[in-house]
Amino acid sequence: MSKFAFKMICLTTAAFVVAGCTGSTSDLEEWTQQQRRTVPPAPLDVKAPPEFVPYAYNGIGLPNPFSTSKLTAVLQPTGDTTKEPPEVTDKRDPEPLESVPLEAITMVGSMSMPQTNQDVALLSVDGFIHQVKVGNYIGMNYGKILRITETTIDLREWVKTGQGEWIERPVTLHLQEGQS
């Protein structure tokens, strides 16, 4: 079959398809209207909502759940609130890293010093590297360095509670790889 014959067959088929789609739809519209008139719509069964009964609060004589009296009783100081930890009462000069919040200090490395047989941690603050050893203080909560390993620094902070008590809080700084 030649290309011309194939094109003619396709064109003729397309013409018949288009001609078949252009017929009148009036008989279909008439049938639809007749069906709508003869079939009654089904009524919707809508249930009435349940009757609202307001809740009567009978806890007038009960303790107020929002009262601060229970919280105050729990938070009463349990010891001598005037006693301060030794780090606070020491008459020592503050070290440079004590004025920096602990969140701004990152551990970037550690070294062993063979001449003193001590481990030294390398800390980064604002792009500057600082060396610290066991016994130094860092952070704003009197954080004393207790132990240095290759990947961590263990320290003890003293934090004052809202009731004036000092509590001891252990903190560990971890090595932050890829930062300086």
Short mmCIF file of N, CA and C in Angstrom, two decimals:
data_model
loop_
_atom_site.label_atom_id
_atom_site.label_comp_id
_atom_site.label_asym_id
_atom_site.label_seq_id
_atom_site.Cartn_x
_atom_site.Cartn_y
_atom_site.Cartn_z
N MET A 1 0.86 -1.16 0.00
CA MET A 1 0.00 0.00 0.00
C MET A 1 0.91 1.23 0.00
N SER A 2 0.56 2.19 -0.82
CA SER A 2 1.37 3.39 -0.94
C SER A 2 1.02 4.37 0.19
N LYS A 3 1.89 5.34 0.32
CA LYS A 3 1.68 6.35 1.36
C LYS A 3 0.42 7.16 1.09
N PHE A 4 0.19 7.43 -0.16
CA PHE A 4 -0.99 8.21 -0.52
C PHE A 4 -2.27 7.46 -0.18
N ALA A 5 -2.30 6.17 -0.45
CA ALA A 5 -3.50 5.37 -0.16
C ALA A 5 -3.72 5.29 1.36
N PHE A 6 -2.65 5.14 2.10
CA PHE A 6 -2.76 5.07 3.56
C PHE A 6 -3.30 6.38 4.12
N LYS A 7 -2.81 7.50 3.60
CA LYS A 7 -3.29 8.81 4.06
C LYS A 7 -4.76 8.98 3.74
N MET A 8 -5.18 8.52 2.59
CA MET A 8 -6.58 8.66 2.19
C MET A 8 -7.50 7.82 3.09
N ILE A 9 -7.05 6.60 3.44
CA ILE A 9 -7.85 5.74 4.32
C ILE A 9 -7.99 6.40 5.70
N CYS A 10 -6.91 6.92 6.21
CA CYS A 10 -6.94 7.58 7.54
C CYS A 10 -7.83 8.81 7.50
N LEU A 11 -7.75 9.59 6.44
CA LEU A 11 -8.55 10.80 6.32
C LEU A 11 -10.04 10.46 6.22
N THR A 12 -10.38 9.44 5.48
CA THR A 12 -11.78 9.02 5.33
C THR A 12 -12.32 8.51 6.66
N THR A 13 -11.54 7.70 7.37
CA THR A 13 -11.96 7.18 8.68
C THR A 13 -12.19 8.33 9.66
N ALA A 14 -11.31 9.30 9.66
CA ALA A 14 -11.45 10.44 10.56
C ALA A 14 -12.70 11.24 10.23
N ALA A 15 -13.01 11.38 8.94
CA ALA A 15 -14.21 12.12 8.54
C ALA A 15 -15.48 11.42 9.02
N PHE A 16 -15.51 10.08 8.92
CA PHE A 16 -16.68 9.34 9.40
C PHE A 16 -16.83 9.45 10.92
N VAL A 17 -15.73 9.41 11.63
CA VAL A 17 -15.78 9.51 13.10
C VAL A 17 -16.31 10.88 13.51
N VAL A 18 -15.82 11.93 12.87
CA VAL A 18 -16.27 13.28 13.20
C VAL A 18 -17.73 13.46 12.82
N ALA A 19 -18.15 12.91 11.70
CA ALA A 19 -19.54 13.03 11.27
C ALA A 19 -20.47 12.29 12.23
N GLY A 20 -20.01 11.18 12.80
CA GLY A 20 -20.84 10.43 13.73
C GLY A 20 -21.02 11.15 15.06
N CYS A 21 -20.13 12.02 15.41
CA CYS A 21 -20.19 12.72 16.70
C CYS A 21 -21.04 13.98 16.64
N THR A 22 -21.46 14.40 15.47
CA THR A 22 -22.19 15.65 15.36
C THR A 22 -23.69 15.48 15.38
N GLY A 23 -24.18 14.30 15.69
CA GLY A 23 -25.62 14.05 15.69
C GLY A 23 -26.33 14.81 16.79
N SER A 24 -27.64 14.89 16.71
CA SER A 24 -28.46 15.60 17.67
C SER A 24 -28.59 14.78 18.95
N THR A 25 -28.61 15.46 20.07
CA THR A 25 -28.75 14.81 21.36
C THR A 25 -30.08 15.15 22.01
N SER A 26 -31.02 15.63 21.21
CA SER A 26 -32.31 16.04 21.77
C SER A 26 -33.08 14.87 22.37
N ASP A 27 -33.01 13.68 21.74
CA ASP A 27 -33.71 12.53 22.30
C ASP A 27 -33.13 12.12 23.65
N LEU A 28 -31.81 12.24 23.81
CA LEU A 28 -31.17 11.93 25.09
C LEU A 28 -31.58 12.94 26.16
N GLU A 29 -31.63 14.21 25.81
CA GLU A 29 -32.05 15.24 26.76
C GLU A 29 -33.50 15.03 27.17
N GLU A 30 -34.36 14.65 26.22
CA GLU A 30 -35.78 14.40 26.53
C GLU A 30 -35.93 13.23 27.50
N TRP A 31 -35.19 12.16 27.27
CA TRP A 31 -35.25 10.98 28.16
C TRP A 31 -34.79 11.35 29.57
N THR A 32 -33.71 12.16 29.69
CA THR A 32 -33.20 12.59 31.00
C THR A 32 -34.25 13.39 31.75
N GLN A 33 -34.92 14.30 31.06
CA GLN A 33 -35.97 15.10 31.70
C GLN A 33 -37.12 14.22 32.17
N GLN A 34 -37.50 13.22 31.37
CA GLN A 34 -38.60 12.32 31.75
C GLN A 34 -38.23 11.52 32.99
N GLN A 35 -37.00 11.05 33.08
CA GLN A 35 -36.56 10.28 34.23
C GLN A 35 -36.56 11.14 35.50
N ARG A 36 -36.19 12.37 35.37
CA ARG A 36 -36.18 13.26 36.53
C ARG A 36 -37.60 13.51 37.05
N ARG A 37 -38.57 13.55 36.14
CA ARG A 37 -39.96 13.79 36.56
C ARG A 37 -40.58 12.55 37.20
N THR A 38 -40.22 11.37 36.75
CA THR A 38 -40.88 10.15 37.23
C THR A 38 -40.26 9.60 38.50
N VAL A 39 -38.98 9.82 38.73
CA VAL A 39 -38.31 9.28 39.92
C VAL A 39 -38.31 10.36 41.00
N PRO A 40 -39.03 10.12 42.10
CA PRO A 40 -39.04 11.12 43.17
C PRO A 40 -37.70 11.09 43.92
N PRO A 41 -37.26 12.24 44.39
CA PRO A 41 -36.00 12.26 45.15
C PRO A 41 -36.18 11.57 46.50
N ALA A 42 -35.16 10.84 46.91
CA ALA A 42 -35.21 10.14 48.20
C ALA A 42 -35.00 11.15 49.32
N PRO A 43 -35.85 11.12 50.33
CA PRO A 43 -35.67 12.07 51.44
C PRO A 43 -34.45 11.68 52.27
N LEU A 44 -33.74 12.69 52.71
CA LEU A 44 -32.58 12.46 53.57
C LEU A 44 -33.05 12.30 55.01
N ASP A 45 -32.53 11.28 55.65
CA ASP A 45 -32.88 11.03 57.04
C ASP A 45 -31.85 11.74 57.92
N VAL A 46 -32.17 12.94 58.35
CA VAL A 46 -31.26 13.72 59.18
C VAL A 46 -31.69 13.56 60.63
N LYS A 47 -30.76 13.04 61.43
CA LYS A 47 -31.07 12.84 62.85
C LYS A 47 -30.87 14.15 63.60
N ALA A 48 -31.67 14.34 64.60
CA ALA A 48 -31.53 15.53 65.44
C ALA A 48 -30.27 15.39 66.28
N PRO A 49 -29.55 16.48 66.50
CA PRO A 49 -28.35 16.39 67.33
C PRO A 49 -28.74 16.07 68.77
N PRO A 50 -27.82 15.43 69.51
CA PRO A 50 -28.14 15.13 70.90
C PRO A 50 -28.30 16.42 71.70
N GLU A 51 -29.13 16.36 72.70
CA GLU A 51 -29.40 17.54 73.51
C GLU A 51 -28.18 17.86 74.35
N PHE A 52 -27.79 19.12 74.37
CA PHE A 52 -26.62 19.56 75.13
C PHE A 52 -26.98 19.70 76.60
N VAL A 53 -26.20 19.02 77.43
CA VAL A 53 -26.39 19.13 78.88
C VAL A 53 -25.12 19.75 79.44
N PRO A 54 -25.19 20.96 79.98
CA PRO A 54 -23.98 21.58 80.51
C PRO A 54 -23.46 20.81 81.72
N TYR A 55 -22.11 20.79 81.85
CA TYR A 55 -21.47 20.09 82.95
C TYR A 55 -21.49 20.98 84.19
N ALA A 56 -21.92 20.40 85.27
CA ALA A 56 -21.95 21.14 86.54
C ALA A 56 -20.68 20.81 87.31
N TYR A 57 -19.85 21.83 87.57
CA TYR A 57 -18.61 21.64 88.31
C TYR A 57 -18.92 21.58 89.80
N ASN A 58 -18.57 20.46 90.42
CA ASN A 58 -18.85 20.26 91.84
C ASN A 58 -17.59 20.30 92.69
N GLY A 59 -16.51 20.86 92.17
CA GLY A 59 -15.26 20.87 92.90
C GLY A 59 -14.99 22.17 93.62
N ILE A 60 -16.01 22.83 94.11
CA ILE A 60 -15.83 24.13 94.77
C ILE A 60 -14.97 23.98 96.01
N GLY A 61 -15.14 22.94 96.78
CA GLY A 61 -14.37 22.77 98.01
C GLY A 61 -13.02 22.11 97.79
N LEU A 62 -12.75 21.61 96.61
CA LEU A 62 -11.49 20.93 96.33
C LEU A 62 -10.37 21.94 96.11
N PRO A 63 -9.11 21.50 96.26
CA PRO A 63 -8.00 22.44 96.04
C PRO A 63 -7.93 22.88 94.57
N ASN A 64 -7.49 24.08 94.37
CA ASN A 64 -7.35 24.64 93.04
C ASN A 64 -6.20 23.94 92.32
N PRO A 65 -6.44 23.32 91.17
CA PRO A 65 -5.34 22.64 90.48
C PRO A 65 -4.29 23.61 89.93
N PHE A 66 -4.61 24.89 89.85
CA PHE A 66 -3.68 25.87 89.33
C PHE A 66 -2.99 26.67 90.45
N SER A 67 -3.18 26.26 91.67
CA SER A 67 -2.58 26.96 92.80
C SER A 67 -1.08 26.71 92.84
N THR A 68 -0.33 27.71 93.25
CA THR A 68 1.12 27.57 93.36
C THR A 68 1.55 27.03 94.71
N SER A 69 0.60 26.74 95.60
CA SER A 69 0.98 26.28 96.94
C SER A 69 1.71 24.94 96.89
N LYS A 70 1.27 24.01 96.04
CA LYS A 70 1.95 22.72 95.94
C LYS A 70 3.35 22.90 95.37
N LEU A 71 3.47 23.74 94.36
CA LEU A 71 4.77 23.98 93.75
C LEU A 71 5.71 24.65 94.73
N THR A 72 5.22 25.59 95.51
CA THR A 72 6.04 26.27 96.50
C THR A 72 6.53 25.29 97.55
N ALA A 73 5.67 24.37 97.97
CA ALA A 73 6.07 23.38 98.98
C ALA A 73 7.17 22.47 98.44
N VAL A 74 7.09 22.10 97.20
CA VAL A 74 8.09 21.21 96.62
C VAL A 74 9.41 21.93 96.42
N LEU A 75 9.36 23.20 96.10
CA LEU A 75 10.57 23.95 95.79
C LEU A 75 11.18 24.65 97.00
N GLN A 76 10.75 24.32 98.20
CA GLN A 76 11.34 24.92 99.39
C GLN A 76 12.81 24.51 99.48
N PRO A 77 13.68 25.42 99.88
CA PRO A 77 15.09 25.06 100.03
C PRO A 77 15.24 23.91 101.02
N THR A 78 16.11 22.98 100.65
CA THR A 78 16.28 21.79 101.49
C THR A 78 17.52 21.87 102.37
N GLY A 79 18.34 22.86 102.17
CA GLY A 79 19.56 22.94 102.97
C GLY A 79 19.93 24.38 103.23
N ASP A 80 21.18 24.58 103.56
CA ASP A 80 21.70 25.91 103.85
C ASP A 80 21.91 26.65 102.53
N THR A 81 21.10 27.64 102.27
CA THR A 81 21.18 28.35 100.99
C THR A 81 22.30 29.38 100.99
N THR A 82 22.89 29.67 102.13
CA THR A 82 23.97 30.65 102.15
C THR A 82 25.29 30.00 101.80
N LYS A 83 25.37 28.69 101.90
CA LYS A 83 26.61 27.99 101.60
C LYS A 83 26.86 28.04 100.10
N GLU A 84 28.03 28.50 99.73
CA GLU A 84 28.39 28.56 98.33
C GLU A 84 29.49 27.55 98.05
N PRO A 85 29.57 27.05 96.84
CA PRO A 85 30.62 26.09 96.51
C PRO A 85 31.99 26.75 96.57
N PRO A 86 33.03 25.96 96.73
CA PRO A 86 34.38 26.53 96.84
C PRO A 86 34.78 27.34 95.61
N GLU A 87 34.32 26.95 94.44
CA GLU A 87 34.69 27.68 93.23
C GLU A 87 34.16 29.11 93.26
N VAL A 88 33.04 29.33 93.96
CA VAL A 88 32.45 30.66 94.01
C VAL A 88 33.13 31.52 95.06
N THR A 89 33.50 30.91 96.18
CA THR A 89 34.08 31.67 97.28
C THR A 89 35.58 31.83 97.18
N ASP A 90 36.24 31.07 96.29
CA ASP A 90 37.69 31.20 96.14
C ASP A 90 38.06 32.62 95.74
N LYS A 91 39.11 33.12 96.32
CA LYS A 91 39.61 34.45 95.96
C LYS A 91 40.71 34.27 94.91
N ARG A 92 40.32 33.81 93.75
CA ARG A 92 41.26 33.58 92.67
C ARG A 92 40.90 34.49 91.50
N ASP A 93 41.87 34.74 90.66
CA ASP A 93 41.60 35.53 89.46
C ASP A 93 40.84 34.67 88.46
N PRO A 94 39.78 35.20 87.86
CA PRO A 94 39.05 34.41 86.87
C PRO A 94 39.92 34.12 85.64
N GLU A 95 39.75 32.94 85.11
CA GLU A 95 40.51 32.55 83.92
C GLU A 95 39.81 33.11 82.67
N PRO A 96 40.54 33.24 81.56
CA PRO A 96 39.96 33.89 80.37
C PRO A 96 38.69 33.22 79.84
N LEU A 97 38.60 31.91 79.88
CA LEU A 97 37.44 31.22 79.31
C LEU A 97 36.24 31.20 80.26
N GLU A 98 36.38 31.77 81.47
CA GLU A 98 35.23 31.82 82.38
C GLU A 98 34.23 32.91 81.98
N SER A 99 34.62 33.80 81.11
CA SER A 99 33.69 34.85 80.66
C SER A 99 32.95 34.44 79.39
N VAL A 100 33.18 33.22 78.92
CA VAL A 100 32.56 32.74 77.68
C VAL A 100 31.51 31.70 78.04
N PRO A 101 30.30 31.80 77.50
CA PRO A 101 29.30 30.76 77.77
C PRO A 101 29.78 29.40 77.24
N LEU A 102 29.44 28.35 77.95
CA LEU A 102 29.89 27.01 77.58
C LEU A 102 29.39 26.62 76.19
N GLU A 103 28.23 27.15 75.77
CA GLU A 103 27.69 26.82 74.46
C GLU A 103 28.54 27.38 73.33
N ALA A 104 29.36 28.40 73.62
CA ALA A 104 30.20 29.01 72.59
C ALA A 104 31.58 28.38 72.51
N ILE A 105 31.85 27.39 73.36
CA ILE A 105 33.15 26.73 73.40
C ILE A 105 33.02 25.37 72.73
N THR A 106 33.92 25.08 71.79
CA THR A 106 33.92 23.77 71.15
C THR A 106 35.28 23.12 71.31
N MET A 107 35.26 21.83 71.58
CA MET A 107 36.50 21.06 71.68
C MET A 107 36.91 20.65 70.28
N VAL A 108 38.14 21.01 69.89
CA VAL A 108 38.61 20.69 68.55
C VAL A 108 39.78 19.72 68.55
N GLY A 109 40.27 19.34 69.73
CA GLY A 109 41.37 18.38 69.77
C GLY A 109 41.92 18.21 71.17
N SER A 110 42.89 17.31 71.29
CA SER A 110 43.57 17.09 72.57
C SER A 110 45.00 16.66 72.27
N MET A 111 45.86 16.89 73.25
CA MET A 111 47.28 16.50 73.12
C MET A 111 47.76 15.98 74.46
N SER A 112 48.79 15.13 74.41
CA SER A 112 49.48 14.71 75.63
C SER A 112 50.81 15.44 75.66
N MET A 113 51.09 16.07 76.79
CA MET A 113 52.33 16.81 76.94
C MET A 113 53.32 15.90 77.67
N PRO A 114 54.33 15.36 76.97
CA PRO A 114 55.23 14.39 77.60
C PRO A 114 56.09 15.00 78.72
N GLN A 115 56.45 16.28 78.63
CA GLN A 115 57.30 16.88 79.65
C GLN A 115 56.58 17.02 80.99
N THR A 116 55.25 17.22 80.97
CA THR A 116 54.49 17.35 82.22
C THR A 116 53.61 16.14 82.48
N ASN A 117 53.55 15.22 81.53
CA ASN A 117 52.71 14.01 81.63
C ASN A 117 51.24 14.39 81.89
N GLN A 118 50.77 15.42 81.19
CA GLN A 118 49.39 15.88 81.33
C GLN A 118 48.72 15.88 79.96
N ASP A 119 47.40 15.68 80.00
CA ASP A 119 46.61 15.82 78.78
C ASP A 119 46.12 17.26 78.70
N VAL A 120 46.17 17.80 77.50
CA VAL A 120 45.74 19.17 77.25
C VAL A 120 44.64 19.12 76.19
N ALA A 121 43.57 19.86 76.42
CA ALA A 121 42.49 19.95 75.45
C ALA A 121 42.61 21.24 74.67
N LEU A 122 42.25 21.18 73.39
CA LEU A 122 42.27 22.36 72.54
C LEU A 122 40.83 22.80 72.32
N LEU A 123 40.54 24.03 72.74
CA LEU A 123 39.18 24.57 72.65
C LEU A 123 39.17 25.74 71.69
N SER A 124 38.11 25.84 70.91
CA SER A 124 37.96 26.94 69.96
C SER A 124 36.86 27.88 70.47
N VAL A 125 37.22 29.17 70.52
CA VAL A 125 36.26 30.22 70.88
C VAL A 125 36.45 31.36 69.90
N ASP A 126 35.42 31.65 69.12
CA ASP A 126 35.45 32.73 68.13
C ASP A 126 36.65 32.62 67.19
N GLY A 127 37.01 31.40 66.80
CA GLY A 127 38.10 31.19 65.85
C GLY A 127 39.48 31.15 66.48
N PHE A 128 39.59 31.36 67.79
CA PHE A 128 40.88 31.28 68.47
C PHE A 128 40.97 29.96 69.22
N ILE A 129 42.17 29.36 69.22
CA ILE A 129 42.40 28.08 69.89
C ILE A 129 43.02 28.36 71.26
N HIS A 130 42.46 27.72 72.29
CA HIS A 130 42.95 27.85 73.66
C HIS A 130 43.32 26.46 74.17
N GLN A 131 44.40 26.40 74.99
CA GLN A 131 44.79 25.15 75.64
C GLN A 131 44.30 25.18 77.08
N VAL A 132 43.70 24.08 77.52
CA VAL A 132 43.28 23.97 78.91
C VAL A 132 43.72 22.61 79.44
N LYS A 133 43.88 22.55 80.75
CA LYS A 133 44.28 21.28 81.38
C LYS A 133 43.36 21.02 82.57
N VAL A 134 43.51 19.86 83.18
CA VAL A 134 42.70 19.51 84.35
C VAL A 134 42.95 20.55 85.44
N GLY A 135 41.86 21.04 86.03
CA GLY A 135 41.95 22.05 87.07
C GLY A 135 41.61 23.45 86.58
N ASN A 136 41.65 23.68 85.27
CA ASN A 136 41.26 24.98 84.72
C ASN A 136 39.75 25.14 84.81
N TYR A 137 39.32 26.40 84.72
CA TYR A 137 37.89 26.73 84.76
C TYR A 137 37.46 27.27 83.40
N ILE A 138 36.28 26.81 82.93
CA ILE A 138 35.73 27.32 81.68
C ILE A 138 34.22 27.52 81.86
N GLY A 139 33.65 28.40 81.08
CA GLY A 139 32.22 28.64 81.15
C GLY A 139 31.87 29.61 82.26
N MET A 140 30.63 30.08 82.23
CA MET A 140 30.19 31.11 83.16
C MET A 140 29.60 30.55 84.45
N ASN A 141 29.54 29.22 84.59
CA ASN A 141 28.96 28.61 85.79
C ASN A 141 30.03 27.88 86.60
N TYR A 142 31.21 28.47 86.70
CA TYR A 142 32.30 27.93 87.51
C TYR A 142 32.61 26.49 87.12
N GLY A 143 32.72 26.23 85.83
CA GLY A 143 32.98 24.87 85.35
C GLY A 143 34.44 24.51 85.51
N LYS A 144 34.71 23.56 86.40
CA LYS A 144 36.08 23.11 86.65
C LYS A 144 36.33 21.82 85.88
N ILE A 145 37.43 21.79 85.12
CA ILE A 145 37.76 20.61 84.32
C ILE A 145 38.26 19.51 85.24
N LEU A 146 37.61 18.35 85.18
CA LEU A 146 37.97 17.22 86.03
C LEU A 146 38.78 16.17 85.28
N ARG A 147 38.49 15.99 83.98
CA ARG A 147 39.16 14.93 83.22
C ARG A 147 39.17 15.31 81.75
N ILE A 148 40.28 14.96 81.08
CA ILE A 148 40.41 15.18 79.65
C ILE A 148 40.77 13.86 78.99
N THR A 149 39.99 13.47 77.98
CA THR A 149 40.32 12.29 77.17
C THR A 149 40.55 12.76 75.74
N GLU A 150 40.77 11.81 74.85
CA GLU A 150 41.00 12.17 73.45
C GLU A 150 39.78 12.84 72.81
N THR A 151 38.59 12.47 73.27
CA THR A 151 37.37 12.96 72.61
C THR A 151 36.44 13.74 73.53
N THR A 152 36.72 13.81 74.83
CA THR A 152 35.79 14.50 75.74
C THR A 152 36.54 15.29 76.81
N ILE A 153 35.81 16.24 77.36
CA ILE A 153 36.25 16.98 78.55
C ILE A 153 35.12 16.85 79.56
N ASP A 154 35.42 16.31 80.74
CA ASP A 154 34.44 16.21 81.81
C ASP A 154 34.68 17.36 82.78
N LEU A 155 33.61 18.09 83.10
CA LEU A 155 33.75 19.18 84.05
C LEU A 155 32.55 19.23 84.98
N ARG A 156 32.71 19.99 86.05
CA ARG A 156 31.65 20.15 87.05
C ARG A 156 31.32 21.63 87.12
N GLU A 157 30.02 21.92 86.93
CA GLU A 157 29.54 23.30 87.03
C GLU A 157 28.73 23.46 88.30
N TRP A 158 28.69 24.68 88.80
CA TRP A 158 27.83 25.03 89.93
C TRP A 158 26.79 26.02 89.42
N VAL A 159 25.52 25.66 89.58
CA VAL A 159 24.43 26.49 89.08
C VAL A 159 23.53 26.88 90.24
N LYS A 160 23.15 28.15 90.29
CA LYS A 160 22.27 28.63 91.35
C LYS A 160 20.82 28.45 90.91
N THR A 161 20.01 27.82 91.76
CA THR A 161 18.61 27.59 91.44
C THR A 161 17.80 28.85 91.75
N GLY A 162 16.53 28.82 91.39
CA GLY A 162 15.65 29.95 91.66
C GLY A 162 15.41 30.18 93.13
N GLN A 163 15.67 29.16 93.97
CA GLN A 163 15.49 29.30 95.41
C GLN A 163 16.78 29.72 96.12
N GLY A 164 17.83 29.96 95.36
CA GLY A 164 19.07 30.41 95.97
C GLY A 164 20.03 29.29 96.33
N GLU A 165 19.68 28.05 96.05
CA GLU A 165 20.58 26.93 96.34
C GLU A 165 21.56 26.74 95.19
N TRP A 166 22.73 26.24 95.53
CA TRP A 166 23.72 25.90 94.52
C TRP A 166 23.65 24.40 94.28
N ILE A 167 23.56 24.01 93.02
CA ILE A 167 23.57 22.58 92.71
C ILE A 167 24.74 22.28 91.78
N GLU A 168 25.28 21.09 91.95
CA GLU A 168 26.41 20.65 91.14
C GLU A 168 25.86 19.96 89.90
N ARG A 169 26.41 20.30 88.75
CA ARG A 169 25.92 19.72 87.51
C ARG A 169 27.11 19.22 86.69
N PRO A 170 27.16 17.90 86.40
CA PRO A 170 28.24 17.39 85.55
C PRO A 170 27.96 17.72 84.08
N VAL A 171 29.00 18.09 83.36
CA VAL A 171 28.88 18.45 81.95
C VAL A 171 30.01 17.77 81.19
N THR A 172 29.74 17.34 79.98
CA THR A 172 30.76 16.74 79.12
C THR A 172 30.77 17.48 77.79
N LEU A 173 31.95 17.96 77.40
CA LEU A 173 32.14 18.54 76.07
C LEU A 173 32.71 17.45 75.18
N HIS A 174 32.17 17.31 73.98
CA HIS A 174 32.63 16.29 73.05
C HIS A 174 33.43 16.93 71.92
N LEU A 175 34.33 16.16 71.35
CA LEU A 175 35.14 16.62 70.23
C LEU A 175 34.23 16.91 69.04
N GLN A 176 34.40 18.09 68.45
CA GLN A 176 33.63 18.49 67.28
C GLN A 176 34.54 18.37 66.06
N GLU A 177 34.42 17.28 65.34
CA GLU A 177 35.29 17.05 64.19
C GLU A 177 34.89 17.95 63.03
N GLY A 178 35.88 18.39 62.28
CA GLY A 178 35.62 19.21 61.11
C GLY A 178 35.44 20.68 61.42
N GLN A 179 35.60 21.09 62.66
CA GLN A 179 35.47 22.51 63.03
C GLN A 179 36.80 22.98 63.58
N SER A 180 37.02 24.28 63.52
CA SER A 180 38.24 24.84 64.10
C SER A 180 37.93 26.10 64.84
#
